[in-house]
PDB file of N, CA and C in Angstrom:
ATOM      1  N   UNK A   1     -50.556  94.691  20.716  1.00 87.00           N
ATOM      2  CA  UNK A   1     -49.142  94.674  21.011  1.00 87.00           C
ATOM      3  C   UNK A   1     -48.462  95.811  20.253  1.00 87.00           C
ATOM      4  N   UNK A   2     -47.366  96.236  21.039  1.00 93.00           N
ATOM      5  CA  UNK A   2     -46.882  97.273  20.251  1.00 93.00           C
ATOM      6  C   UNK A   2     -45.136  97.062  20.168  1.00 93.00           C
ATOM      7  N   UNK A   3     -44.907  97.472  18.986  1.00 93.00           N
ATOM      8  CA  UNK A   3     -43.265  96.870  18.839  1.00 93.00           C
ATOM      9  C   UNK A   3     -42.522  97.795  18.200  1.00 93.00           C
ATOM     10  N   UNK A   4     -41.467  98.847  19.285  1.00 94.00           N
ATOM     11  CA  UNK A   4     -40.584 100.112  19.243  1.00 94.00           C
ATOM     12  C   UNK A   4     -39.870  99.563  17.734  1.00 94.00           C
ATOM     13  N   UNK A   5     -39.135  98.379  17.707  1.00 95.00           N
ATOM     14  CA  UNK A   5     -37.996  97.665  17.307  1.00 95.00           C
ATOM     15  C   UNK A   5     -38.158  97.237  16.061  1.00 95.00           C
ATOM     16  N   UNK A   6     -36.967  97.244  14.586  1.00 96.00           N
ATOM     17  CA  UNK A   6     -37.467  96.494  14.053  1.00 96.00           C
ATOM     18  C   UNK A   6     -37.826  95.126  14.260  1.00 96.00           C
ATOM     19  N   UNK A   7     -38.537  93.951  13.152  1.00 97.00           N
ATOM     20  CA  UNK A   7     -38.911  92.711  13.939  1.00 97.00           C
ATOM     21  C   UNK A   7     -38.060  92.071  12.944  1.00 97.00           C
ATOM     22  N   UNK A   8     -37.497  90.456  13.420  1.00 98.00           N
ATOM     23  CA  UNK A   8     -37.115  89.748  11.527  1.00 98.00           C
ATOM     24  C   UNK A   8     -37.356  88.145  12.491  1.00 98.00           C
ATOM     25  N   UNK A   9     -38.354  87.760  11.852  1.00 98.00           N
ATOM     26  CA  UNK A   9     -38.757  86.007  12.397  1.00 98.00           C
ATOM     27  C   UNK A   9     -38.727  85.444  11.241  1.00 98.00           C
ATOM     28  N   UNK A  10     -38.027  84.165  11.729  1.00 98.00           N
ATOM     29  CA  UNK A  10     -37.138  82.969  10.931  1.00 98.00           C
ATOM     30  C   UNK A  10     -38.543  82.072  10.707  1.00 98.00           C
ATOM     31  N   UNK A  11     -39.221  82.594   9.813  1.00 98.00           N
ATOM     32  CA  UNK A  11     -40.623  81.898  10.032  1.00 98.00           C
ATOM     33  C   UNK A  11     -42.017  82.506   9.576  1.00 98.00           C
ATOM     34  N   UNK A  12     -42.988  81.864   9.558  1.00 98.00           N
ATOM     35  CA  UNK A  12     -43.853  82.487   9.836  1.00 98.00           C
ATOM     36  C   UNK A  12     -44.156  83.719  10.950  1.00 98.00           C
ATOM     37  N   UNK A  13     -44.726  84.791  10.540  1.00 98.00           N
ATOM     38  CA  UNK A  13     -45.573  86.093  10.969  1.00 98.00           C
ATOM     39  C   UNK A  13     -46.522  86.320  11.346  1.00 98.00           C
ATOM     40  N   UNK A  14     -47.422  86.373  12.807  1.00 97.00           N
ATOM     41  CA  UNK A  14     -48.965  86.571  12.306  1.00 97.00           C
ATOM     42  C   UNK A  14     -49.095  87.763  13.632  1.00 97.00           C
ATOM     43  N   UNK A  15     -49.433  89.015  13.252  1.00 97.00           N
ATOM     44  CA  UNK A  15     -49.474  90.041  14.105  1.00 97.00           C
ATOM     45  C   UNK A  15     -51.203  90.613  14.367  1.00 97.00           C
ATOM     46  N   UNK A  16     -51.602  90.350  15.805  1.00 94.00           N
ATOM     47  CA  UNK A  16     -53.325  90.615  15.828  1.00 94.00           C
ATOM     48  C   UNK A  16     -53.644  91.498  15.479  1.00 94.00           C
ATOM     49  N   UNK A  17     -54.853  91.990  15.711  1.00 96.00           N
ATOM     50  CA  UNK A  17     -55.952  93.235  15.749  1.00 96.00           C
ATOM     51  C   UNK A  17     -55.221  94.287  16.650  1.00 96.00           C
ATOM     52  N   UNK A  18     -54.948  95.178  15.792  1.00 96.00           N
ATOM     53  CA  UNK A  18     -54.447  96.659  16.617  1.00 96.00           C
ATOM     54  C   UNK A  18     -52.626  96.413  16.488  1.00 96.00           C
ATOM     55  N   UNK A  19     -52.074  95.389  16.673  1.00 97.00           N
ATOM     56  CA  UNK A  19     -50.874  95.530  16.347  1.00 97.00           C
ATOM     57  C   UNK A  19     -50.374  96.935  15.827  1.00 97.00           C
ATOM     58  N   UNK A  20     -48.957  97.413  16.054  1.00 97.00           N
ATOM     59  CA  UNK A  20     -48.413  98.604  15.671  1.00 97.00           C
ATOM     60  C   UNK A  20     -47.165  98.065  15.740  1.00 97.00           C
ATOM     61  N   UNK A  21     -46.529  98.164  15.003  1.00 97.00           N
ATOM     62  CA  UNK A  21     -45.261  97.595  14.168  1.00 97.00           C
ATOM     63  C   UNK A  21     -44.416  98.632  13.584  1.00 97.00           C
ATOM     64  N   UNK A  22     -43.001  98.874  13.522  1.00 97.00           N
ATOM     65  CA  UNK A  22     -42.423  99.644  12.880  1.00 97.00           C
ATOM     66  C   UNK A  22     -41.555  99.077  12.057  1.00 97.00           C
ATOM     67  N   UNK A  23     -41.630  97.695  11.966  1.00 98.00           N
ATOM     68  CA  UNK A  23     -41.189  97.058  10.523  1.00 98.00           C
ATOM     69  C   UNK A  23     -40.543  95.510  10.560  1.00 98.00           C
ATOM     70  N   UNK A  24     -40.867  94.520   9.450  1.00 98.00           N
ATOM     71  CA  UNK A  24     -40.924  93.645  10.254  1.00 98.00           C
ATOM     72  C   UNK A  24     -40.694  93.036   8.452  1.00 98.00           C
ATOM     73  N   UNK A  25     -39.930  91.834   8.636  1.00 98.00           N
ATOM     74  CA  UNK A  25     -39.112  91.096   7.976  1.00 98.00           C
ATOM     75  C   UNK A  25     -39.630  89.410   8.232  1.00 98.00           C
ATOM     76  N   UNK A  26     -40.439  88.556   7.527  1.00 98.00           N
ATOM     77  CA  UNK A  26     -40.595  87.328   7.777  1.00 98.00           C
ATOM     78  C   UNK A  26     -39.800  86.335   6.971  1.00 98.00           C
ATOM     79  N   UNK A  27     -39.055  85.240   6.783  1.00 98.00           N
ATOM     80  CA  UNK A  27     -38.740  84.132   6.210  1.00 98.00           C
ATOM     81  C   UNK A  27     -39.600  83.418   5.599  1.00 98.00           C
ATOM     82  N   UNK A  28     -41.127  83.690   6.051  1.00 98.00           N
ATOM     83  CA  UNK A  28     -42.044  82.979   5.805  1.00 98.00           C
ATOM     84  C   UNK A  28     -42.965  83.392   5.204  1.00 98.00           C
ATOM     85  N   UNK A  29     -44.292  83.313   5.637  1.00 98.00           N
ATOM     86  CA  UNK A  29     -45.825  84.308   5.799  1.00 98.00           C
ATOM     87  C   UNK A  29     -45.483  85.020   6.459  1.00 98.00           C
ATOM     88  N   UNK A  30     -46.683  85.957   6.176  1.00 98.00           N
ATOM     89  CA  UNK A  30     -47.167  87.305   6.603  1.00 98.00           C
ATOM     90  C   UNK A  30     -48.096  87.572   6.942  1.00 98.00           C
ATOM     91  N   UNK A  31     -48.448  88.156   8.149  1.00 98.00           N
ATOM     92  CA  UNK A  31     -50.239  88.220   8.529  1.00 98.00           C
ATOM     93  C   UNK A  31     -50.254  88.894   8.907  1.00 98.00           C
ATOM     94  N   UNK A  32     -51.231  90.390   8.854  1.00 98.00           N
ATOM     95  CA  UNK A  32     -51.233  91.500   9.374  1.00 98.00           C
ATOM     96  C   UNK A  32     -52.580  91.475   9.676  1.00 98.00           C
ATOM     97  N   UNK A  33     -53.631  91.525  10.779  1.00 97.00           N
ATOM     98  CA  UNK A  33     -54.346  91.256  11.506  1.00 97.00           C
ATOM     99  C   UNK A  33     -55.438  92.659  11.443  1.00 97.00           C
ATOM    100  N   UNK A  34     -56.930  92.736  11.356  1.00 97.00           N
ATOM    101  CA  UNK A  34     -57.316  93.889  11.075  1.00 97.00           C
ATOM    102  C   UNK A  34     -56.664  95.196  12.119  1.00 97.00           C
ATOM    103  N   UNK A  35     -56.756  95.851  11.837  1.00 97.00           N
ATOM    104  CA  UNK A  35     -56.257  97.321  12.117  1.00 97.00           C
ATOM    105  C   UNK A  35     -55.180  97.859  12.455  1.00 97.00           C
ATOM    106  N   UNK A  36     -54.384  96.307  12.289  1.00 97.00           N
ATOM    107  CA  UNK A  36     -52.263  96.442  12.407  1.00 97.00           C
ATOM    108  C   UNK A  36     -51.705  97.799  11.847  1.00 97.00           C
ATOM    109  N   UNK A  37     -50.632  98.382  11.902  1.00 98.00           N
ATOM    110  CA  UNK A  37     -50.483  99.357  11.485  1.00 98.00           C
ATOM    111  C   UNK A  37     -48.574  99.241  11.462  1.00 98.00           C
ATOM    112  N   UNK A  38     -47.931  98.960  10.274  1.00 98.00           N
ATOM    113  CA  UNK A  38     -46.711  99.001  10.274  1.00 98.00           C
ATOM    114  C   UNK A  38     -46.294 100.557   9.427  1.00 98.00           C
ATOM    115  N   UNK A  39     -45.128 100.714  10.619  1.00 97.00           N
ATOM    116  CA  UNK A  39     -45.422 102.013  10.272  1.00 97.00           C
ATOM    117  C   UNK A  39     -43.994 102.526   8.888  1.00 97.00           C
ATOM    118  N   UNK A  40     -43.317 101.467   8.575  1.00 97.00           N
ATOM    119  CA  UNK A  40     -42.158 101.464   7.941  1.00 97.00           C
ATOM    120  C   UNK A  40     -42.359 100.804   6.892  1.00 97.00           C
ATOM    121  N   UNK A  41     -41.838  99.305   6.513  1.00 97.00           N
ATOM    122  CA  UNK A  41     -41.517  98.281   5.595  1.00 97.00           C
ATOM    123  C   UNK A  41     -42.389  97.049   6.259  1.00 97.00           C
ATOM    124  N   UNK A  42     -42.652  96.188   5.538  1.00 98.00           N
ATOM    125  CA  UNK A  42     -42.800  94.774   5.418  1.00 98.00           C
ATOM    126  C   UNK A  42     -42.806  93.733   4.923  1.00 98.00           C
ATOM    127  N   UNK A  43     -41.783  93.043   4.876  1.00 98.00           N
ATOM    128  CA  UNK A  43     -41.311  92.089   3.657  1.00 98.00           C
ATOM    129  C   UNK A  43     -41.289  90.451   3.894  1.00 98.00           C
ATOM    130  N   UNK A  44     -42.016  89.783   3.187  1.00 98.00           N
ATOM    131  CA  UNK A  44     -42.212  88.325   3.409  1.00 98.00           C
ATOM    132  C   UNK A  44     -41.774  87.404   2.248  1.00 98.00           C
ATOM    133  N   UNK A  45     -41.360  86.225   2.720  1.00 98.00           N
ATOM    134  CA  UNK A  45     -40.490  85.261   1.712  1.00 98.00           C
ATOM    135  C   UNK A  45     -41.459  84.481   0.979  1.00 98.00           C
ATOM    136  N   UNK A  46     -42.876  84.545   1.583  1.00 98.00           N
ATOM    137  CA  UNK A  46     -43.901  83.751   1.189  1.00 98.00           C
ATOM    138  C   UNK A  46     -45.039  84.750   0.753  1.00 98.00           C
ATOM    139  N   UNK A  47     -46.446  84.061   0.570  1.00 98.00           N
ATOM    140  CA  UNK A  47     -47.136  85.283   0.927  1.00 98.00           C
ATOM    141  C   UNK A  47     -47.694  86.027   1.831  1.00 98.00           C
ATOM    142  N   UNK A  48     -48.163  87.503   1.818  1.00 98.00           N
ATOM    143  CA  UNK A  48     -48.740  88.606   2.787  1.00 98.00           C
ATOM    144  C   UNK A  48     -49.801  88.676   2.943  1.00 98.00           C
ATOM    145  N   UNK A  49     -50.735  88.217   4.000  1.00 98.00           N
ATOM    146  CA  UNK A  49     -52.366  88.655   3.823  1.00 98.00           C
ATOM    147  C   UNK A  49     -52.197  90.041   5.154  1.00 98.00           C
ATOM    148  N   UNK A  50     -53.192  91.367   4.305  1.00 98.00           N
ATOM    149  CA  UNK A  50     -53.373  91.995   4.723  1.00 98.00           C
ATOM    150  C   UNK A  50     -54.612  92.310   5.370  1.00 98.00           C
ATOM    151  N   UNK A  51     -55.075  91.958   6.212  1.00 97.00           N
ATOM    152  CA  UNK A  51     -56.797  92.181   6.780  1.00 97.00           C
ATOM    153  C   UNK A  51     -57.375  93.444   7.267  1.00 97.00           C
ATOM    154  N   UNK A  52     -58.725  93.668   6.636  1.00 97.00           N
ATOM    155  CA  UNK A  52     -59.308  95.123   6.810  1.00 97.00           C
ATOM    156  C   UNK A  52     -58.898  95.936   7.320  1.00 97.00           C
ATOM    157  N   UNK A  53     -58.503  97.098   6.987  1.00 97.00           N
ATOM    158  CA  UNK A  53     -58.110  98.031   7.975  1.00 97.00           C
ATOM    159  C   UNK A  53     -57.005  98.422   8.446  1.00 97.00           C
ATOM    160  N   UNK A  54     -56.130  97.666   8.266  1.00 97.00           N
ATOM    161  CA  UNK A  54     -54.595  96.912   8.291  1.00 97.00           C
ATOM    162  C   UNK A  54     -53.777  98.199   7.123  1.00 97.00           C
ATOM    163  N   UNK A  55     -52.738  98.982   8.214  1.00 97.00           N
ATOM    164  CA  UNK A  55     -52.289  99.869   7.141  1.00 97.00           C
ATOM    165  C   UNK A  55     -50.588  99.540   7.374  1.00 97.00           C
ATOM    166  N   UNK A  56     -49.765 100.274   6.039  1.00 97.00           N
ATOM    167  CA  UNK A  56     -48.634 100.096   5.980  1.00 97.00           C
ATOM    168  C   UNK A  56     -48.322 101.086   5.416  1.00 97.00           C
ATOM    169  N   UNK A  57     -47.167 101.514   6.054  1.00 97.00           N
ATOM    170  CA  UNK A  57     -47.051 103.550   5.779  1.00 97.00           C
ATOM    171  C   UNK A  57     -46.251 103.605   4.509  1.00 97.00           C
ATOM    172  N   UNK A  58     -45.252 102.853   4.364  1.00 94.00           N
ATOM    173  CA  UNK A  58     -44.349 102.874   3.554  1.00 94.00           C
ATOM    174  C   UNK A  58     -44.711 102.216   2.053  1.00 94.00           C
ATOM    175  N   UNK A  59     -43.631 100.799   2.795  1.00 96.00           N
ATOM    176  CA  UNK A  59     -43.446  99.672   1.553  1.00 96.00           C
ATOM    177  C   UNK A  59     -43.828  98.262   1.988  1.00 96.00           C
ATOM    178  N   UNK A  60     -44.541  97.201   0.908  1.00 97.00           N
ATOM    179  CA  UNK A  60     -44.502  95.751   1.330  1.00 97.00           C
ATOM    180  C   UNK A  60     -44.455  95.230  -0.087  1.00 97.00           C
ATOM    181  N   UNK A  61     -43.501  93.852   0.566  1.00 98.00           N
ATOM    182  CA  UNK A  61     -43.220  93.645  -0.703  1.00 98.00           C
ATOM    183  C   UNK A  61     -43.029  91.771   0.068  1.00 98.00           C
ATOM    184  N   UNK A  62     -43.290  90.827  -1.509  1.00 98.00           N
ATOM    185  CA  UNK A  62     -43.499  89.594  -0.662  1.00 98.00           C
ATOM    186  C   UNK A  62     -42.554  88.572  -2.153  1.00 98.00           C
ATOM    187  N   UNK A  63     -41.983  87.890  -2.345  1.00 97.00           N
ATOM    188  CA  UNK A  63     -41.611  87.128  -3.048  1.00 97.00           C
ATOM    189  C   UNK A  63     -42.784  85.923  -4.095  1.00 97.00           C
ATOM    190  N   UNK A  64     -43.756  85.964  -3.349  1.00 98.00           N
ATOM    191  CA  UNK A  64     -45.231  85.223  -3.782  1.00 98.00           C
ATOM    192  C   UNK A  64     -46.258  85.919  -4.476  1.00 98.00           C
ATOM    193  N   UNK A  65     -46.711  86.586  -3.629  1.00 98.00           N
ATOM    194  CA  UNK A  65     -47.809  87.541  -3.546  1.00 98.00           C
ATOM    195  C   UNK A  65     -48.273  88.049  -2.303  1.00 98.00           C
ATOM    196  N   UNK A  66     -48.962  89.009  -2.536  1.00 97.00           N
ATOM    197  CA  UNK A  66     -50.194  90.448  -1.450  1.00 97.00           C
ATOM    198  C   UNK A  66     -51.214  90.194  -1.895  1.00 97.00           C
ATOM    199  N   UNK A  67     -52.140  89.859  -0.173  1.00 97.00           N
ATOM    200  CA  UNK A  67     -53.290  89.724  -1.029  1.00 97.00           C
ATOM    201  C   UNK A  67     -54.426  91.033   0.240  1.00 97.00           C
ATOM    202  N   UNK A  68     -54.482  91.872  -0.315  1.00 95.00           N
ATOM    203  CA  UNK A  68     -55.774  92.871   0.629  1.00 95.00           C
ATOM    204  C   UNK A  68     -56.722  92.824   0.769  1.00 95.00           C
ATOM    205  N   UNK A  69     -57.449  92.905   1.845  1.00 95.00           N
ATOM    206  CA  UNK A  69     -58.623  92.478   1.848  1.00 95.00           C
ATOM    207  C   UNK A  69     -59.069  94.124   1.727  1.00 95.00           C
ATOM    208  N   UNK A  70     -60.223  94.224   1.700  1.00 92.00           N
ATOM    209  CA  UNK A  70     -61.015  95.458   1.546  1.00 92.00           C
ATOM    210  C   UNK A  70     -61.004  96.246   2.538  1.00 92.00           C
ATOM    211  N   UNK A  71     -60.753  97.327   2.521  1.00 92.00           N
ATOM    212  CA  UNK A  71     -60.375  98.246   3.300  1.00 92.00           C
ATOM    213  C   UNK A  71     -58.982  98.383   3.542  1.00 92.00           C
ATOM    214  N   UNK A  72     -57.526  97.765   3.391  1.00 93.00           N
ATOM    215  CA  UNK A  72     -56.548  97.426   3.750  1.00 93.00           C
ATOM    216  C   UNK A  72     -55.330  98.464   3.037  1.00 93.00           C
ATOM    217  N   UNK A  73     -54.512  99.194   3.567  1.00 90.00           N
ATOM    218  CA  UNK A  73     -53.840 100.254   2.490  1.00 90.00           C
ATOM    219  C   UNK A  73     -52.026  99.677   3.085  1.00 90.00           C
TER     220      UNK A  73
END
């Protein structure tokens, strides 16, 4: 899936494999799916799992914790 727009869900987050994101705001969790690619910000009220491969150009930042899996920038 691909998303021009920023995103902001009142909630939980969970974006698949290949996702492309240009920035995205959760209330909740955060799930960035292997090889997601946000290309701005990403900020979660809970915590962020980042899965392999899974990049973020900018900034992420989570009120809990980030947790990366290997390979994940």
């Amino acid at each position: 899936a691909v998303f021009q727009k920023e995103i902001f869900v009142n909630g939980d987050a969970r974006f698949a494999n290949g996702a492309r994101v240009q920035a995205v705001t959760a209330e909740g969790g955060l799930e960035l799916g292997p090889h997601a690619v946000v290309n701005r910000w990403a900020d979660s009220d809970d915590q962020m799992t980042i899965a392999t491969g899974a990049v973020i150009h900018s900034r992420a930042t989570s009120r809990t914790a980030i947790h990366f899996a290997g390979g994940a920038q």
